[in-house]
Short mmCIF file of C-alpha atoms in Angstrom, two decimals:
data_model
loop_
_atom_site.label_atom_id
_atom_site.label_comp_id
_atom_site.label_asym_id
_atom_site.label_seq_id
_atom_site.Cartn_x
_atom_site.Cartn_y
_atom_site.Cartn_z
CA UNK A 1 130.95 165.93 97.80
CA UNK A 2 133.33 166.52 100.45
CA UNK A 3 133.17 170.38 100.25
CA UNK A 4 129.90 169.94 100.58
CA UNK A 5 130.05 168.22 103.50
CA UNK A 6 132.36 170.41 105.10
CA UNK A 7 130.65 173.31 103.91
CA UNK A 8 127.53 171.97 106.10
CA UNK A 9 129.42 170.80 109.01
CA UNK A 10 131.05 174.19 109.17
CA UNK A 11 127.54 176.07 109.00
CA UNK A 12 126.00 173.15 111.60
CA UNK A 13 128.85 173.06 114.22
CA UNK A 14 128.47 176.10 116.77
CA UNK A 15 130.41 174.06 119.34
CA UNK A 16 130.52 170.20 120.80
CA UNK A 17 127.04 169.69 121.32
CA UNK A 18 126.11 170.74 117.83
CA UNK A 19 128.79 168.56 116.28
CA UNK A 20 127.39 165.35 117.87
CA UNK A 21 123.81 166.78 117.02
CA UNK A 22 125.07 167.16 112.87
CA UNK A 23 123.73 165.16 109.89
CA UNK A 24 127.70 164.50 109.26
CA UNK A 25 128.04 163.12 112.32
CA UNK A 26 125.21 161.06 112.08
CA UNK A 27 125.90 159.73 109.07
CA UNK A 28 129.37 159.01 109.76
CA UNK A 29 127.81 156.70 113.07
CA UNK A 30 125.71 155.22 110.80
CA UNK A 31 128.05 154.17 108.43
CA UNK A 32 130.93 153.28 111.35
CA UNK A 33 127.90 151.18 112.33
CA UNK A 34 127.03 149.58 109.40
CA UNK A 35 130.58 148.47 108.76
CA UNK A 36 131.25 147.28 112.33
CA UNK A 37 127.83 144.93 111.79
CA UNK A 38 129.60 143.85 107.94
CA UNK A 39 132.59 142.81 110.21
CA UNK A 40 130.44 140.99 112.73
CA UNK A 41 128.58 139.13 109.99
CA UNK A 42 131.95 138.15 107.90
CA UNK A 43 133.85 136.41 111.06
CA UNK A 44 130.38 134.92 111.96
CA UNK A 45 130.45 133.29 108.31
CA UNK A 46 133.79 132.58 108.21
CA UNK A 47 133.74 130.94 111.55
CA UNK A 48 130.65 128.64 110.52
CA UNK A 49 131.75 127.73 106.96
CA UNK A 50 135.63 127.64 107.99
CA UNK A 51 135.42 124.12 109.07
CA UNK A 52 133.69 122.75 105.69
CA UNK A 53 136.65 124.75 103.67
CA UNK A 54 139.50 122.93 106.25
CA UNK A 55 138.30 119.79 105.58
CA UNK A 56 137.41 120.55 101.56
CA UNK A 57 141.41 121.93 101.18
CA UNK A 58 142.16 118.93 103.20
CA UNK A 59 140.90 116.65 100.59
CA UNK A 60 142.28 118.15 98.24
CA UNK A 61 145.33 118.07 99.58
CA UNK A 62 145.35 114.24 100.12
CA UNK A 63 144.51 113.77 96.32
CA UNK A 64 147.77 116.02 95.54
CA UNK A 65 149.65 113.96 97.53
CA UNK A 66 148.62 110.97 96.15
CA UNK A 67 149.10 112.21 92.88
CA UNK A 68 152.69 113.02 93.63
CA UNK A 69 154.01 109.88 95.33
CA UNK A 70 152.40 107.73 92.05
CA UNK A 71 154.02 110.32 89.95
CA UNK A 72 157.08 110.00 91.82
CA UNK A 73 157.37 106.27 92.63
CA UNK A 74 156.52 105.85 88.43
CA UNK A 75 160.36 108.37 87.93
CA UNK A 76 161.86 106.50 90.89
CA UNK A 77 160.92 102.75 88.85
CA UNK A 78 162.07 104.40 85.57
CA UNK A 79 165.23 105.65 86.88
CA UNK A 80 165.98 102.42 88.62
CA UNK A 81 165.54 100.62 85.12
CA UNK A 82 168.20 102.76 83.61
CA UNK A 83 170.64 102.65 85.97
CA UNK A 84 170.29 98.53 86.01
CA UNK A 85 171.04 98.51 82.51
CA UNK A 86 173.81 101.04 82.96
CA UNK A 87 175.46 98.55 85.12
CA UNK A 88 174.94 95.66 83.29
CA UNK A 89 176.80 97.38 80.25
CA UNK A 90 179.38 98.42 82.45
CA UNK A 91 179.51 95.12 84.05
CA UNK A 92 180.37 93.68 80.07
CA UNK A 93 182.56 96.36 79.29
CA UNK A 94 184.43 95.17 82.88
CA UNK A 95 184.32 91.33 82.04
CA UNK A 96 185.54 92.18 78.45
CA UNK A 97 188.56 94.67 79.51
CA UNK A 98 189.09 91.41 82.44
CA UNK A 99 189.87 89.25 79.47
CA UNK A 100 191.72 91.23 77.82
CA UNK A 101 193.93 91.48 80.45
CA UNK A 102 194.36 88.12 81.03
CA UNK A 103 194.93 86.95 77.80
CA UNK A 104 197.92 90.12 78.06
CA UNK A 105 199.13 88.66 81.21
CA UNK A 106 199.00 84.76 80.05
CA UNK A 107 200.74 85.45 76.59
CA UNK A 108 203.66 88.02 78.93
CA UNK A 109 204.66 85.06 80.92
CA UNK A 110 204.27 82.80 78.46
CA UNK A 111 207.19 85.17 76.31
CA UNK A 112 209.11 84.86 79.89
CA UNK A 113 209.09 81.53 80.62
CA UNK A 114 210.42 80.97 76.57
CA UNK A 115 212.84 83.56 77.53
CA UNK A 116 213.75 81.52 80.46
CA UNK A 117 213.95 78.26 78.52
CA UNK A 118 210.75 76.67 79.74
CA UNK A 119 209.12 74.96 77.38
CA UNK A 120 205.21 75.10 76.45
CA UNK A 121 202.89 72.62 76.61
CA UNK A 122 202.59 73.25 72.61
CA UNK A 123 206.23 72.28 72.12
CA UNK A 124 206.08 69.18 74.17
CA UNK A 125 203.11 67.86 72.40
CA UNK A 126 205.32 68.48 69.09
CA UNK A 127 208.46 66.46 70.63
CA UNK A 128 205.90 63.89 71.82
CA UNK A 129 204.80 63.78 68.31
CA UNK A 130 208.77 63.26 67.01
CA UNK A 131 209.35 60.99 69.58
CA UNK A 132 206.38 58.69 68.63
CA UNK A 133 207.65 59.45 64.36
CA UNK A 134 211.03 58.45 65.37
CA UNK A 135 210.31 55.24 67.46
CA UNK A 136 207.52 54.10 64.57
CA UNK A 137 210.54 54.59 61.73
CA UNK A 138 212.81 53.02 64.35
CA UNK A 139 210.38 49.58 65.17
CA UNK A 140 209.92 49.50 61.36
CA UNK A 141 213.73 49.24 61.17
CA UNK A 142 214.27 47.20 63.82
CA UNK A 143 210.84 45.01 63.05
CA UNK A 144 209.67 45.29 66.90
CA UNK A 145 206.36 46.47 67.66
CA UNK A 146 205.43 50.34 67.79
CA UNK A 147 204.57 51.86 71.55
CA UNK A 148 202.66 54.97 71.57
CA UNK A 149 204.10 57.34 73.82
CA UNK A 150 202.11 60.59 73.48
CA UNK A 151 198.66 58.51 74.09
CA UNK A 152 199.87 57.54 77.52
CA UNK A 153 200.20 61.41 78.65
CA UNK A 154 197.36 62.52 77.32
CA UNK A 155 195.06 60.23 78.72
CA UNK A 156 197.04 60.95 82.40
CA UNK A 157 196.46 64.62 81.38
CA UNK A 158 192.59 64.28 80.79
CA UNK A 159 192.76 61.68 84.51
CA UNK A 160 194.04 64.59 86.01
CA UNK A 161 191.69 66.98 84.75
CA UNK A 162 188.91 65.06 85.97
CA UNK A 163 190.61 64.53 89.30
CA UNK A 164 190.75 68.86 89.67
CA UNK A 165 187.19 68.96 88.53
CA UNK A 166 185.89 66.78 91.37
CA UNK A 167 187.83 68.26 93.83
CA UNK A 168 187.29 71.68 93.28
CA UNK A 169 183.45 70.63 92.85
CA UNK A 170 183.46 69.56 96.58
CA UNK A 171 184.67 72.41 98.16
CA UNK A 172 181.13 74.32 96.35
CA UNK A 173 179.09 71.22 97.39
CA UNK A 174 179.89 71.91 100.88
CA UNK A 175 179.52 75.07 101.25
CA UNK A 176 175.81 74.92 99.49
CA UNK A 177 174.86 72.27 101.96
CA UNK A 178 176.34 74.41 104.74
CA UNK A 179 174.28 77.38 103.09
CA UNK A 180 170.86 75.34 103.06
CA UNK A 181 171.42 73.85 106.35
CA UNK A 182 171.45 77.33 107.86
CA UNK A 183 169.03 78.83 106.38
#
C-alpha cells in the first residue's frame, strides 16, 4: 500500500502546487482532520462525564475506607485481648516468683537470727508449753492451784493483733474519704 502511494505521489507531484493539489495529500488532510475532530470529541466526553466518574471513585473510595478502619479496629480489639491476657499471666508468674522470694528471704533470716541466738516464736510457744507442764506437776506437788501462763500471752498476742488491724485500717479509711471528697 505504501509503494503504491508513493508510486502515485511521485507520478502526481510536478512541484508544490501539485503536491497540495494530490489525492495523498488530500487524504492525508482528511484523515489529520478526522483525528483532530476524534480528539475534540474525547476531551469533550471526558470533560462532561469526568465529574460523574470523580464522584463514582469517590464513593468508592469512602466504602474502602470504611472497610479498612472496621477491619482494622476488629485486629486492633483482638490484639488488645491478647496482650491483656499476656499480662495477666505475667502478672501471676510475677506474684508467684514474689512469694517465692519472700518465703527465701523470711526462712534466711530466720536461719540468722537462730545463728545469732534469737529465739522463734515456735520455740517460745514450746517453753511456754514446759513452763505451764512444769508448774501443773509442780501445784500437783505442792497441792496449790495451777496458773496458766501461755493463755495469758496468747490472748495479749491476738489484743495486739487486733490493735494493728484497726490502725492500719484507718490510715486506708482516710485516704478513701480524702479520695471521695475530691472527686
Amino acid at each position: 500500500m505504501v509503494k503504491k502511494l508513493k508510486a502515485l505521489s511521485e507520478k502526481q507531484a510536478t512541484g508544490p502546487a501539485g503536491l497540495l493539489d494530490s489525492p495523498l495529500a488530500n487524504t492525508v488532510k482528511d484523515s489529520a482532520q478526522q483525528i483532530w475532530l476524534a480528539g475534540l470529541g474525547a476531551f469533550s466526553k471526558a470533560q462532561a462525564e469526568g465529574g460523574k466518574v470523580f464522584d463514582a471513585l469517590v464513593k468508592e473510595g469512602v466504602s474502602l475506607q470504611r472497610k479498612t478502619q472496621t477491619v482494622a479496629e476488629d485486629k486492633i480489639t483482638e490484639v488488645t485481648s491478647k496482650m491483656t491476657n499476656m499480662a495477666g499471666g505475667l502478672s501471676g508468674k510475677a506474684t508467684q516468683h514474689w512469694d517465692k522470694l519472700e518465703t527465701i528471704f523470711e526462712e534466711r533470716v530466720a536461719k540468722a537470727l537462730n545463728r545469732l541466738g534469737v529465739p522463734s516464736a515456735k520455740d517460745v510457744d514450746a517453753l511456754m508449753a514446759r513452763i505451764d507442764a512444769l508448774s501443773a506437776s509442780v501445784a500437783k506437788l505442792s497441792g496449790a492451784p495451777v496458773k496458766a501462763t501461755a493463755a495469758k500471752p496468747a490472748a495479749k498476742k491476738a489484743a495486739a493483733k487486733k490493735t494493728a488491724a484497726k490502725k492500719a485500717a484507718k490510715p486506708a479509711a482516710k485516704r478513701a474519704a480524702r479520695k471521695t471528697a475530691a472527686a
